[in-house]
Amino acid sequence: GRLYVFGGCNRNGSCSSTLTCFDIATSTWVESAGDHSFAPSARHGHSLLSYGTNLIVFGGQSAPSSTSPPVSFNDLHVYDTQTNVWSCLDQGSAEDESAEQYYGQALRPMPRNSQSIVVSNGKMILFGGANAEVGPMD
């Protein structure tokens, strides 16, 4: 079996966009190989879900910089653990789009971080999270 870890931030607030794998049989850590052209940007507070032979990354937040606050994401990326290739299923949208563009419509979820996702009956279910515009979500 394998354990995958994507992204995250260190104590200095620097975020990573690295996918690392721990091979349980050999007790070794390795960075993923393959095509990273469509890998998610550096982030923390995202969700990483295993589904079949794929890893799904949704949402999260960038680290703040000296010139800008952190930005929440609602993009959706998939990493195929068999081919070692990232793909972007949905690039998401800007966090500053108004909440009215999301609520009551069948559109992608608002940008957020610290949410939970699961897959049930072939559908991804998202709950909660927060962003700077609307705060906590449910």
mmCIF file of N, CA and C in Angstrom:
data_model
loop_
_atom_site.group_PDB
_atom_site.id
_atom_site.type_symbol
_atom_site.label_atom_id
_atom_site.label_comp_id
_atom_site.label_asym_id
_atom_site.label_seq_id
_atom_site.Cartn_x
_atom_site.Cartn_y
_atom_site.Cartn_z
ATOM 1 N N GLY A 1 0.802 -1.177 0.000
ATOM 2 C CA GLY A 1 0.000 0.000 0.000
ATOM 3 C C GLY A 1 0.857 1.257 0.000
ATOM 4 N N ARG A 2 0.210 2.353 -0.282
ATOM 5 C CA ARG A 2 0.892 3.645 -0.330
ATOM 6 C C ARG A 2 0.060 4.716 0.370
ATOM 7 N N LEU A 3 0.764 5.677 0.924
ATOM 8 C CA LEU A 3 0.165 6.843 1.557
ATOM 9 C C LEU A 3 0.626 8.063 0.775
ATOM 10 N N TYR A 4 -0.315 8.912 0.349
ATOM 11 C CA TYR A 4 0.023 10.106 -0.425
ATOM 12 C C TYR A 4 -0.228 11.360 0.390
ATOM 13 N N VAL A 5 0.678 12.335 0.243
ATOM 14 C CA VAL A 5 0.546 13.635 0.888
ATOM 15 C C VAL A 5 0.775 14.694 -0.183
ATOM 16 N N PHE A 6 -0.151 15.657 -0.298
ATOM 17 C CA PHE A 6 0.011 16.736 -1.267
ATOM 18 C C PHE A 6 0.013 18.073 -0.550
ATOM 19 N N GLY A 7 0.968 18.924 -0.950
ATOM 20 C CA GLY A 7 0.977 20.313 -0.513
ATOM 21 C C GLY A 7 1.126 20.492 0.982
ATOM 22 N N GLY A 8 0.512 21.570 1.471
ATOM 23 C CA GLY A 8 0.618 21.944 2.871
ATOM 24 C C GLY A 8 1.573 23.109 3.038
ATOM 25 N N CYS A 9 1.610 23.664 4.232
ATOM 26 C CA CYS A 9 2.496 24.791 4.530
ATOM 27 C C CYS A 9 3.409 24.440 5.695
ATOM 28 N N ASN A 10 4.582 25.046 5.685
ATOM 29 C CA ASN A 10 5.494 24.861 6.811
ATOM 30 C C ASN A 10 5.258 25.971 7.841
ATOM 31 N N ARG A 11 6.034 25.976 8.896
ATOM 32 C CA ARG A 11 5.841 26.960 9.971
ATOM 33 C C ARG A 11 6.132 28.388 9.537
ATOM 34 N N ASN A 12 6.881 28.542 8.458
ATOM 35 C CA ASN A 12 7.180 29.883 7.939
ATOM 36 C C ASN A 12 6.074 30.387 7.019
ATOM 37 N N GLY A 13 5.048 29.566 6.765
ATOM 38 C CA GLY A 13 3.941 29.972 5.911
ATOM 39 C C GLY A 13 4.163 29.716 4.433
ATOM 40 N N SER A 14 5.226 29.031 4.087
ATOM 41 C CA SER A 14 5.499 28.700 2.691
ATOM 42 C C SER A 14 4.748 27.421 2.318
ATOM 43 N N CYS A 15 3.944 27.493 1.253
ATOM 44 C CA CYS A 15 3.157 26.336 0.815
ATOM 45 C C CYS A 15 3.891 25.539 -0.252
ATOM 46 N N SER A 16 3.515 24.277 -0.364
ATOM 47 C CA SER A 16 4.126 23.352 -1.319
ATOM 48 C C SER A 16 3.102 22.889 -2.348
ATOM 49 N N SER A 17 3.591 22.480 -3.507
ATOM 50 C CA SER A 17 2.751 21.839 -4.519
ATOM 51 C C SER A 17 3.310 20.458 -4.855
ATOM 52 N N THR A 18 4.006 19.870 -3.903
ATOM 53 C CA THR A 18 4.649 18.575 -4.103
ATOM 54 C C THR A 18 3.718 17.441 -3.674
ATOM 55 N N LEU A 19 3.680 16.384 -4.487
ATOM 56 C CA LEU A 19 2.978 15.158 -4.132
ATOM 57 C C LEU A 19 4.038 14.149 -3.715
ATOM 58 N N THR A 20 3.942 13.671 -2.488
ATOM 59 C CA THR A 20 4.911 12.738 -1.941
ATOM 60 C C THR A 20 4.194 11.451 -1.580
ATOM 61 N N CYS A 21 4.876 10.331 -1.790
ATOM 62 C CA CYS A 21 4.290 9.023 -1.547
ATOM 63 C C CYS A 21 5.144 8.247 -0.550
ATOM 64 N N PHE A 22 4.488 7.643 0.441
ATOM 65 C CA PHE A 22 5.165 6.755 1.378
ATOM 66 C C PHE A 22 4.785 5.332 1.005
ATOM 67 N N ASP A 23 5.782 4.534 0.647
ATOM 68 C CA ASP A 23 5.571 3.139 0.302
ATOM 69 C C ASP A 23 5.637 2.336 1.602
ATOM 70 N N ILE A 24 4.521 1.782 2.012
ATOM 71 C CA ILE A 24 4.438 1.081 3.291
ATOM 72 C C ILE A 24 5.325 -0.163 3.305
ATOM 73 N N ALA A 25 5.416 -0.881 2.187
ATOM 74 C CA ALA A 25 6.209 -2.114 2.129
ATOM 75 C C ALA A 25 7.696 -1.857 2.330
ATOM 76 N N THR A 26 8.187 -0.728 1.790
ATOM 77 C CA THR A 26 9.629 -0.443 1.881
ATOM 78 C C THR A 26 9.958 0.632 2.915
ATOM 79 N N SER A 27 8.927 1.223 3.518
ATOM 80 C CA SER A 27 9.103 2.307 4.498
ATOM 81 C C SER A 27 9.958 3.448 3.954
ATOM 82 N N THR A 28 9.676 3.841 2.704
ATOM 83 C CA THR A 28 10.426 4.938 2.083
ATOM 84 C C THR A 28 9.465 5.992 1.530
ATOM 85 N N TRP A 29 9.932 7.253 1.559
ATOM 86 C CA TRP A 29 9.208 8.380 0.982
ATOM 87 C C TRP A 29 9.826 8.716 -0.371
ATOM 88 N N VAL A 30 8.991 8.975 -1.371
ATOM 89 C CA VAL A 30 9.476 9.403 -2.685
ATOM 90 C C VAL A 30 8.550 10.481 -3.232
ATOM 91 N N GLU A 31 9.131 11.442 -3.967
ATOM 92 C CA GLU A 31 8.305 12.427 -4.665
ATOM 93 C C GLU A 31 7.743 11.774 -5.911
ATOM 94 N N SER A 32 6.518 12.145 -6.253
ATOM 95 C CA SER A 32 5.895 11.555 -7.433
ATOM 96 C C SER A 32 6.650 11.965 -8.690
ATOM 97 N N ALA A 33 6.718 11.039 -9.632
ATOM 98 C CA ALA A 33 7.340 11.304 -10.924
ATOM 99 C C ALA A 33 6.221 11.603 -11.912
ATOM 100 N N GLY A 34 6.570 11.831 -13.152
ATOM 101 C CA GLY A 34 5.554 11.983 -14.184
ATOM 102 C C GLY A 34 5.281 13.422 -14.563
ATOM 103 N N ASP A 35 4.165 13.606 -15.256
ATOM 104 C CA ASP A 35 3.779 14.901 -15.813
ATOM 105 C C ASP A 35 3.046 15.734 -14.760
ATOM 106 N N HIS A 36 3.643 16.861 -14.397
ATOM 107 C CA HIS A 36 3.051 17.757 -13.404
ATOM 108 C C HIS A 36 2.515 19.037 -14.039
ATOM 109 N N SER A 37 2.315 19.034 -15.354
ATOM 110 C CA SER A 37 1.854 20.230 -16.069
ATOM 111 C C SER A 37 0.536 20.769 -15.518
ATOM 112 N N PHE A 38 -0.338 19.879 -15.084
ATOM 113 C CA PHE A 38 -1.656 20.298 -14.605
ATOM 114 C C PHE A 38 -1.832 20.065 -13.105
ATOM 115 N N ALA A 39 -0.716 20.002 -12.391
ATOM 116 C CA ALA A 39 -0.775 19.835 -10.936
ATOM 117 C C ALA A 39 -1.356 21.085 -10.291
ATOM 118 N N PRO A 40 -2.005 20.934 -9.156
ATOM 119 C CA PRO A 40 -2.520 22.111 -8.450
ATOM 120 C C PRO A 40 -1.382 23.022 -8.001
ATOM 121 N N SER A 41 -1.693 24.286 -7.840
ATOM 122 C CA SER A 41 -0.705 25.224 -7.325
ATOM 123 C C SER A 41 -0.459 24.938 -5.843
ATOM 124 N N ALA A 42 0.590 25.542 -5.304
ATOM 125 C CA ALA A 42 0.922 25.365 -3.887
ATOM 126 C C ALA A 42 -0.251 25.823 -3.030
ATOM 127 N N ARG A 43 -0.547 25.037 -1.962
ATOM 128 C CA ARG A 43 -1.719 25.344 -1.137
ATOM 129 C C ARG A 43 -1.721 24.566 0.165
ATOM 130 N N HIS A 44 -2.624 24.969 1.039
ATOM 131 C CA HIS A 44 -2.905 24.237 2.274
ATOM 132 C C HIS A 44 -4.408 24.291 2.493
ATOM 133 N N GLY A 45 -4.920 23.493 3.400
ATOM 134 C CA GLY A 45 -6.353 23.506 3.690
ATOM 135 C C GLY A 45 -7.206 22.892 2.596
ATOM 136 N N HIS A 46 -6.596 22.161 1.677
ATOM 137 C CA HIS A 46 -7.322 21.516 0.584
ATOM 138 C C HIS A 46 -7.806 20.139 1.038
ATOM 139 N N SER A 47 -8.576 19.481 0.184
ATOM 140 C CA SER A 47 -8.993 18.109 0.424
ATOM 141 C C SER A 47 -8.288 17.212 -0.577
ATOM 142 N N LEU A 48 -7.798 16.071 -0.101
ATOM 143 C CA LEU A 48 -7.177 15.048 -0.946
ATOM 144 C C LEU A 48 -7.945 13.763 -0.701
ATOM 145 N N LEU A 49 -8.457 13.179 -1.777
ATOM 146 C CA LEU A 49 -9.314 12.013 -1.687
ATOM 147 C C LEU A 49 -8.813 10.944 -2.639
ATOM 148 N N SER A 50 -8.785 9.710 -2.193
ATOM 149 C CA SER A 50 -8.435 8.584 -3.052
ATOM 150 C C SER A 50 -9.718 7.993 -3.612
ATOM 151 N N TYR A 51 -9.759 7.816 -4.942
ATOM 152 C CA TYR A 51 -10.928 7.241 -5.598
ATOM 153 C C TYR A 51 -10.438 6.312 -6.696
ATOM 154 N N GLY A 52 -10.559 5.014 -6.490
ATOM 155 C CA GLY A 52 -10.004 4.043 -7.438
ATOM 156 C C GLY A 52 -8.495 4.191 -7.469
ATOM 157 N N THR A 53 -7.932 4.381 -8.668
ATOM 158 C CA THR A 53 -6.488 4.585 -8.806
ATOM 159 C C THR A 53 -6.137 6.063 -8.913
ATOM 160 N N ASN A 54 -7.112 6.927 -8.614
ATOM 161 C CA ASN A 54 -6.906 8.372 -8.727
ATOM 162 C C ASN A 54 -6.876 9.047 -7.366
ATOM 163 N N LEU A 55 -6.159 10.157 -7.307
ATOM 164 C CA LEU A 55 -6.199 11.061 -6.167
ATOM 165 C C LEU A 55 -6.884 12.335 -6.636
ATOM 166 N N ILE A 56 -7.815 12.837 -5.863
ATOM 167 C CA ILE A 56 -8.557 14.047 -6.215
ATOM 168 C C ILE A 56 -8.191 15.142 -5.226
ATOM 169 N N VAL A 57 -7.816 16.315 -5.741
ATOM 170 C CA VAL A 57 -7.518 17.474 -4.910
ATOM 171 C C VAL A 57 -8.553 18.551 -5.219
ATOM 172 N N PHE A 58 -9.201 19.050 -4.162
ATOM 173 C CA PHE A 58 -10.177 20.123 -4.322
ATOM 174 C C PHE A 58 -9.872 21.251 -3.351
ATOM 175 N N GLY A 59 -9.997 22.480 -3.854
ATOM 176 C CA GLY A 59 -9.965 23.671 -3.010
ATOM 177 C C GLY A 59 -8.649 23.918 -2.313
ATOM 178 N N GLY A 60 -8.732 24.572 -1.174
ATOM 179 C CA GLY A 60 -7.552 24.946 -0.414
ATOM 180 C C GLY A 60 -7.312 26.443 -0.480
ATOM 181 N N GLN A 61 -6.167 26.843 0.014
ATOM 182 C CA GLN A 61 -5.846 28.269 0.112
ATOM 183 C C GLN A 61 -4.355 28.479 -0.098
ATOM 184 N N SER A 62 -4.024 29.567 -0.784
ATOM 185 C CA SER A 62 -2.617 29.930 -0.969
ATOM 186 C C SER A 62 -2.078 30.552 0.312
ATOM 187 N N ALA A 63 -0.781 30.640 0.387
ATOM 188 C CA ALA A 63 -0.158 31.337 1.518
ATOM 189 C C ALA A 63 -0.240 32.839 1.268
ATOM 190 N N PRO A 64 -0.390 33.627 2.307
ATOM 191 C CA PRO A 64 -0.380 35.083 2.108
ATOM 192 C C PRO A 64 1.028 35.536 1.724
ATOM 193 N N SER A 65 1.095 36.629 1.017
ATOM 194 C CA SER A 65 2.403 37.206 0.691
ATOM 195 C C SER A 65 2.465 38.605 1.294
ATOM 196 N N SER A 66 3.582 39.247 1.112
ATOM 197 C CA SER A 66 3.724 40.606 1.649
ATOM 198 C C SER A 66 2.842 41.603 0.899
ATOM 199 N N THR A 67 2.377 41.226 -0.292
ATOM 200 C CA THR A 67 1.568 42.141 -1.095
ATOM 201 C C THR A 67 0.118 41.695 -1.274
ATOM 202 N N SER A 68 -0.225 40.475 -0.841
ATOM 203 C CA SER A 68 -1.605 40.024 -1.037
ATOM 204 C C SER A 68 -2.034 39.038 0.044
ATOM 205 N N PRO A 69 -3.321 39.033 0.348
ATOM 206 C CA PRO A 69 -3.838 38.083 1.340
ATOM 207 C C PRO A 69 -3.924 36.686 0.726
ATOM 208 N N PRO A 70 -4.192 35.665 1.529
ATOM 209 C CA PRO A 70 -4.356 34.319 0.964
ATOM 210 C C PRO A 70 -5.579 34.264 0.067
ATOM 211 N N VAL A 71 -5.547 33.382 -0.925
ATOM 212 C CA VAL A 71 -6.654 33.211 -1.863
ATOM 213 C C VAL A 71 -7.169 31.782 -1.741
ATOM 214 N N SER A 72 -8.492 31.626 -1.621
ATOM 215 C CA SER A 72 -9.098 30.296 -1.594
ATOM 216 C C SER A 72 -9.366 29.830 -3.017
ATOM 217 N N PHE A 73 -9.354 28.504 -3.204
ATOM 218 C CA PHE A 73 -9.537 27.900 -4.529
ATOM 219 C C PHE A 73 -10.789 27.029 -4.573
ATOM 220 N N ASN A 74 -11.311 26.822 -5.780
ATOM 221 C CA ASN A 74 -12.355 25.816 -5.994
ATOM 222 C C ASN A 74 -12.050 24.993 -7.244
ATOM 223 N N ASP A 75 -10.760 24.836 -7.523
ATOM 224 C CA ASP A 75 -10.352 24.020 -8.663
ATOM 225 C C ASP A 75 -10.366 22.543 -8.283
ATOM 226 N N LEU A 76 -10.401 21.688 -9.296
ATOM 227 C CA LEU A 76 -10.493 20.243 -9.097
ATOM 228 C C LEU A 76 -9.444 19.562 -9.961
ATOM 229 N N HIS A 77 -8.507 18.882 -9.316
ATOM 230 C CA HIS A 77 -7.411 18.216 -10.011
ATOM 231 C C HIS A 77 -7.428 16.724 -9.699
ATOM 232 N N VAL A 78 -6.964 15.926 -10.661
ATOM 233 C CA VAL A 78 -6.893 14.478 -10.486
ATOM 234 C C VAL A 78 -5.494 13.998 -10.827
ATOM 235 N N TYR A 79 -4.948 13.147 -9.962
ATOM 236 C CA TYR A 79 -3.650 12.522 -10.204
ATOM 237 C C TYR A 79 -3.890 11.033 -10.388
ATOM 238 N N ASP A 80 -3.476 10.506 -11.538
ATOM 239 C CA ASP A 80 -3.604 9.084 -11.834
ATOM 240 C C ASP A 80 -2.373 8.377 -11.287
ATOM 241 N N THR A 81 -2.554 7.539 -10.282
ATOM 242 C CA THR A 81 -1.418 6.875 -9.638
ATOM 243 C C THR A 81 -0.811 5.777 -10.515
ATOM 244 N N GLN A 82 -1.505 5.382 -11.572
ATOM 245 C CA GLN A 82 -0.966 4.368 -12.486
ATOM 246 C C GLN A 82 -0.058 4.992 -13.545
ATOM 247 N N THR A 83 -0.446 6.170 -14.061
ATOM 248 C CA THR A 83 0.325 6.818 -15.129
ATOM 249 C C THR A 83 1.183 7.966 -14.613
ATOM 250 N N ASN A 84 0.990 8.361 -13.340
ATOM 251 C CA ASN A 84 1.708 9.492 -12.739
ATOM 252 C C ASN A 84 1.476 10.805 -13.490
ATOM 253 N N VAL A 85 0.243 11.027 -13.902
ATOM 254 C CA VAL A 85 -0.113 12.230 -14.666
ATOM 255 C C VAL A 85 -1.225 12.990 -13.936
ATOM 256 N N TRP A 86 -1.026 14.312 -13.791
ATOM 257 C CA TRP A 86 -2.050 15.204 -13.258
ATOM 258 C C TRP A 86 -2.956 15.680 -14.388
ATOM 259 N N SER A 87 -4.223 15.864 -14.102
ATOM 260 C CA SER A 87 -5.130 16.541 -15.024
ATOM 261 C C SER A 87 -5.978 17.518 -14.217
ATOM 262 N N CYS A 88 -6.421 18.561 -14.885
ATOM 263 C CA CYS A 88 -7.267 19.566 -14.242
ATOM 264 C C CYS A 88 -8.674 19.394 -14.806
ATOM 265 N N LEU A 89 -9.604 18.955 -13.957
ATOM 266 C CA LEU A 89 -10.978 18.753 -14.410
ATOM 267 C C LEU A 89 -11.761 20.051 -14.423
ATOM 268 N N ASP A 90 -11.406 20.960 -13.529
ATOM 269 C CA ASP A 90 -12.102 22.249 -13.441
ATOM 270 C C ASP A 90 -11.136 23.268 -12.853
ATOM 271 N N GLN A 91 -10.862 24.333 -13.603
ATOM 272 C CA GLN A 91 -9.909 25.344 -13.155
ATOM 273 C C GLN A 91 -10.457 26.235 -12.054
ATOM 274 N N GLY A 92 -11.746 26.125 -11.772
ATOM 275 C CA GLY A 92 -12.325 26.949 -10.722
ATOM 276 C C GLY A 92 -12.583 28.364 -11.197
ATOM 277 N N SER A 93 -12.807 29.246 -10.229
ATOM 278 C CA SER A 93 -13.123 30.638 -10.531
ATOM 279 C C SER A 93 -12.485 31.528 -9.487
ATOM 280 N N ALA A 94 -12.586 32.808 -9.714
ATOM 281 C CA ALA A 94 -11.974 33.786 -8.809
ATOM 282 C C ALA A 94 -12.746 33.862 -7.506
ATOM 283 N N GLU A 95 -12.027 34.000 -6.401
ATOM 284 C CA GLU A 95 -12.673 34.074 -5.091
ATOM 285 C C GLU A 95 -13.541 35.312 -4.963
ATOM 286 N N ASP A 96 -13.224 36.364 -5.721
ATOM 287 C CA ASP A 96 -13.962 37.607 -5.551
ATOM 288 C C ASP A 96 -15.273 37.666 -6.330
ATOM 289 N N GLU A 97 -15.648 36.573 -7.023
ATOM 290 C CA GLU A 97 -16.962 36.552 -7.642
ATOM 291 C C GLU A 97 -18.006 36.573 -6.531
ATOM 292 N N SER A 98 -19.133 37.180 -6.774
ATOM 293 C CA SER A 98 -20.115 37.353 -5.705
ATOM 294 C C SER A 98 -20.775 36.035 -5.314
ATOM 295 N N ALA A 99 -21.178 35.954 -4.052
ATOM 296 C CA ALA A 99 -21.833 34.746 -3.541
ATOM 297 C C ALA A 99 -23.127 34.461 -4.302
ATOM 298 N N GLU A 100 -23.782 35.487 -4.816
ATOM 299 C CA GLU A 100 -25.032 35.301 -5.542
ATOM 300 C C GLU A 100 -24.836 34.451 -6.796
ATOM 301 N N GLN A 101 -23.610 34.408 -7.333
ATOM 302 C CA GLN A 101 -23.362 33.611 -8.522
ATOM 303 C C GLN A 101 -23.322 32.119 -8.193
ATOM 304 N N TYR A 102 -23.271 31.770 -6.929
ATOM 305 C CA TYR A 102 -23.155 30.377 -6.527
ATOM 306 C C TYR A 102 -24.415 29.817 -5.902
ATOM 307 N N TYR A 103 -24.984 30.535 -4.952
ATOM 308 C CA TYR A 103 -26.109 29.990 -4.199
ATOM 309 C C TYR A 103 -27.355 29.848 -5.068
ATOM 310 N N GLY A 104 -28.034 28.722 -4.905
ATOM 311 C CA GLY A 104 -29.271 28.481 -5.636
ATOM 312 C C GLY A 104 -29.066 28.107 -7.090
ATOM 313 N N GLN A 105 -27.839 27.859 -7.495
ATOM 314 C CA GLN A 105 -27.567 27.486 -8.871
ATOM 315 C C GLN A 105 -26.734 26.209 -8.894
ATOM 316 N N ALA A 106 -26.824 25.487 -9.980
ATOM 317 C CA ALA A 106 -26.053 24.248 -10.126
ATOM 318 C C ALA A 106 -24.681 24.559 -10.711
ATOM 319 N N LEU A 107 -23.903 25.346 -9.983
ATOM 320 C CA LEU A 107 -22.559 25.702 -10.418
ATOM 321 C C LEU A 107 -21.553 25.066 -9.480
ATOM 322 N N ARG A 108 -20.286 25.213 -9.819
ATOM 323 C CA ARG A 108 -19.240 24.692 -8.939
ATOM 324 C C ARG A 108 -19.337 25.349 -7.569
ATOM 325 N N PRO A 109 -18.821 24.659 -6.556
ATOM 326 C CA PRO A 109 -18.837 25.259 -5.215
ATOM 327 C C PRO A 109 -18.001 26.529 -5.169
ATOM 328 N N MET A 110 -18.331 27.394 -4.213
ATOM 329 C CA MET A 110 -17.541 28.614 -4.016
ATOM 330 C C MET A 110 -16.121 28.236 -3.612
ATOM 331 N N PRO A 111 -15.141 29.093 -3.923
ATOM 332 C CA PRO A 111 -13.776 28.855 -3.436
ATOM 333 C C PRO A 111 -13.793 28.715 -1.920
ATOM 334 N N ARG A 112 -13.010 27.742 -1.419
ATOM 335 C CA ARG A 112 -13.011 27.485 0.019
ATOM 336 C C ARG A 112 -11.783 26.695 0.427
ATOM 337 N N ASN A 113 -11.567 26.670 1.717
ATOM 338 C CA ASN A 113 -10.511 25.846 2.298
ATOM 339 C C ASN A 113 -11.073 25.188 3.553
ATOM 340 N N SER A 114 -10.381 24.184 4.038
ATOM 341 C CA SER A 114 -10.750 23.475 5.270
ATOM 342 C C SER A 114 -12.093 22.762 5.182
ATOM 343 N N GLN A 115 -12.459 22.315 3.995
ATOM 344 C CA GLN A 115 -13.700 21.578 3.782
ATOM 345 C C GLN A 115 -13.445 20.067 3.885
ATOM 346 N N SER A 116 -14.524 19.296 3.861
ATOM 347 C CA SER A 116 -14.440 17.839 3.818
ATOM 348 C C SER A 116 -15.085 17.356 2.526
ATOM 349 N N ILE A 117 -14.509 16.304 1.918
ATOM 350 C CA ILE A 117 -15.123 15.676 0.753
ATOM 351 C C ILE A 117 -15.082 14.160 0.924
ATOM 352 N N VAL A 118 -16.108 13.510 0.392
ATOM 353 C CA VAL A 118 -16.170 12.050 0.330
ATOM 354 C C VAL A 118 -16.762 11.678 -1.019
ATOM 355 N N VAL A 119 -16.594 10.429 -1.422
ATOM 356 C CA VAL A 119 -17.274 9.923 -2.604
ATOM 357 C C VAL A 119 -18.265 8.872 -2.143
ATOM 358 N N SER A 120 -19.499 8.989 -2.613
ATOM 359 C CA SER A 120 -20.551 8.042 -2.292
ATOM 360 C C SER A 120 -21.345 7.773 -3.559
ATOM 361 N N ASN A 121 -21.501 6.507 -3.913
ATOM 362 C CA ASN A 121 -22.236 6.126 -5.129
ATOM 363 C C ASN A 121 -21.728 6.857 -6.363
ATOM 364 N N GLY A 122 -20.402 7.030 -6.452
ATOM 365 C CA GLY A 122 -19.798 7.655 -7.622
ATOM 366 C C GLY A 122 -19.909 9.163 -7.691
ATOM 367 N N LYS A 123 -20.394 9.805 -6.622
ATOM 368 C CA LYS A 123 -20.528 11.262 -6.602
ATOM 369 C C LYS A 123 -19.700 11.836 -5.467
ATOM 370 N N MET A 124 -19.044 12.952 -5.748
ATOM 371 C CA MET A 124 -18.270 13.626 -4.718
ATOM 372 C C MET A 124 -19.192 14.546 -3.931
ATOM 373 N N ILE A 125 -19.148 14.405 -2.621
ATOM 374 C CA ILE A 125 -19.969 15.224 -1.729
ATOM 375 C C ILE A 125 -19.037 16.122 -0.930
ATOM 376 N N LEU A 126 -19.334 17.413 -0.928
ATOM 377 C CA LEU A 126 -18.510 18.405 -0.247
ATOM 378 C C LEU A 126 -19.307 19.000 0.899
ATOM 379 N N PHE A 127 -18.637 19.223 2.031
ATOM 380 C CA PHE A 127 -19.311 19.858 3.157
ATOM 381 C C PHE A 127 -18.390 20.878 3.801
ATOM 382 N N GLY A 128 -18.950 22.027 4.118
ATOM 383 C CA GLY A 128 -18.256 23.028 4.922
ATOM 384 C C GLY A 128 -17.168 23.781 4.209
ATOM 385 N N GLY A 129 -16.211 24.215 4.992
ATOM 386 C CA GLY A 129 -15.124 25.050 4.502
ATOM 387 C C GLY A 129 -15.387 26.505 4.839
ATOM 388 N N ALA A 130 -14.487 27.350 4.398
ATOM 389 C CA ALA A 130 -14.600 28.788 4.662
ATOM 390 C C ALA A 130 -13.787 29.539 3.616
ATOM 391 N N ASN A 131 -14.102 30.804 3.434
ATOM 392 C CA ASN A 131 -13.244 31.705 2.669
ATOM 393 C C ASN A 131 -13.384 33.115 3.237
ATOM 394 N N ALA A 132 -12.543 34.007 2.788
ATOM 395 C CA ALA A 132 -12.500 35.350 3.351
ATOM 396 C C ALA A 132 -13.774 36.155 3.055
ATOM 397 N N GLU A 133 -14.428 35.852 1.925
ATOM 398 C CA GLU A 133 -15.610 36.637 1.535
ATOM 399 C C GLU A 133 -16.822 36.332 2.393
ATOM 400 N N VAL A 134 -17.126 35.048 2.620
ATOM 401 C CA VAL A 134 -18.356 34.692 3.326
ATOM 402 C C VAL A 134 -18.120 34.015 4.664
ATOM 403 N N GLY A 135 -16.891 33.727 5.009
ATOM 404 C CA GLY A 135 -16.587 33.063 6.279
ATOM 405 C C GLY A 135 -16.921 31.595 6.214
ATOM 406 N N PRO A 136 -17.305 30.994 7.362
ATOM 407 C CA PRO A 136 -17.626 29.560 7.395
ATOM 408 C C PRO A 136 -18.844 29.240 6.535
ATOM 409 N N MET A 137 -18.810 28.051 5.904
ATOM 410 C CA MET A 137 -19.907 27.598 5.048
ATOM 411 C C MET A 137 -20.427 26.264 5.560
ATOM 412 N N ASP A 138 -21.681 25.983 5.270
ATOM 413 C CA ASP A 138 -22.231 24.669 5.607
ATOM 414 C C ASP A 138 -23.151 24.168 4.525
#
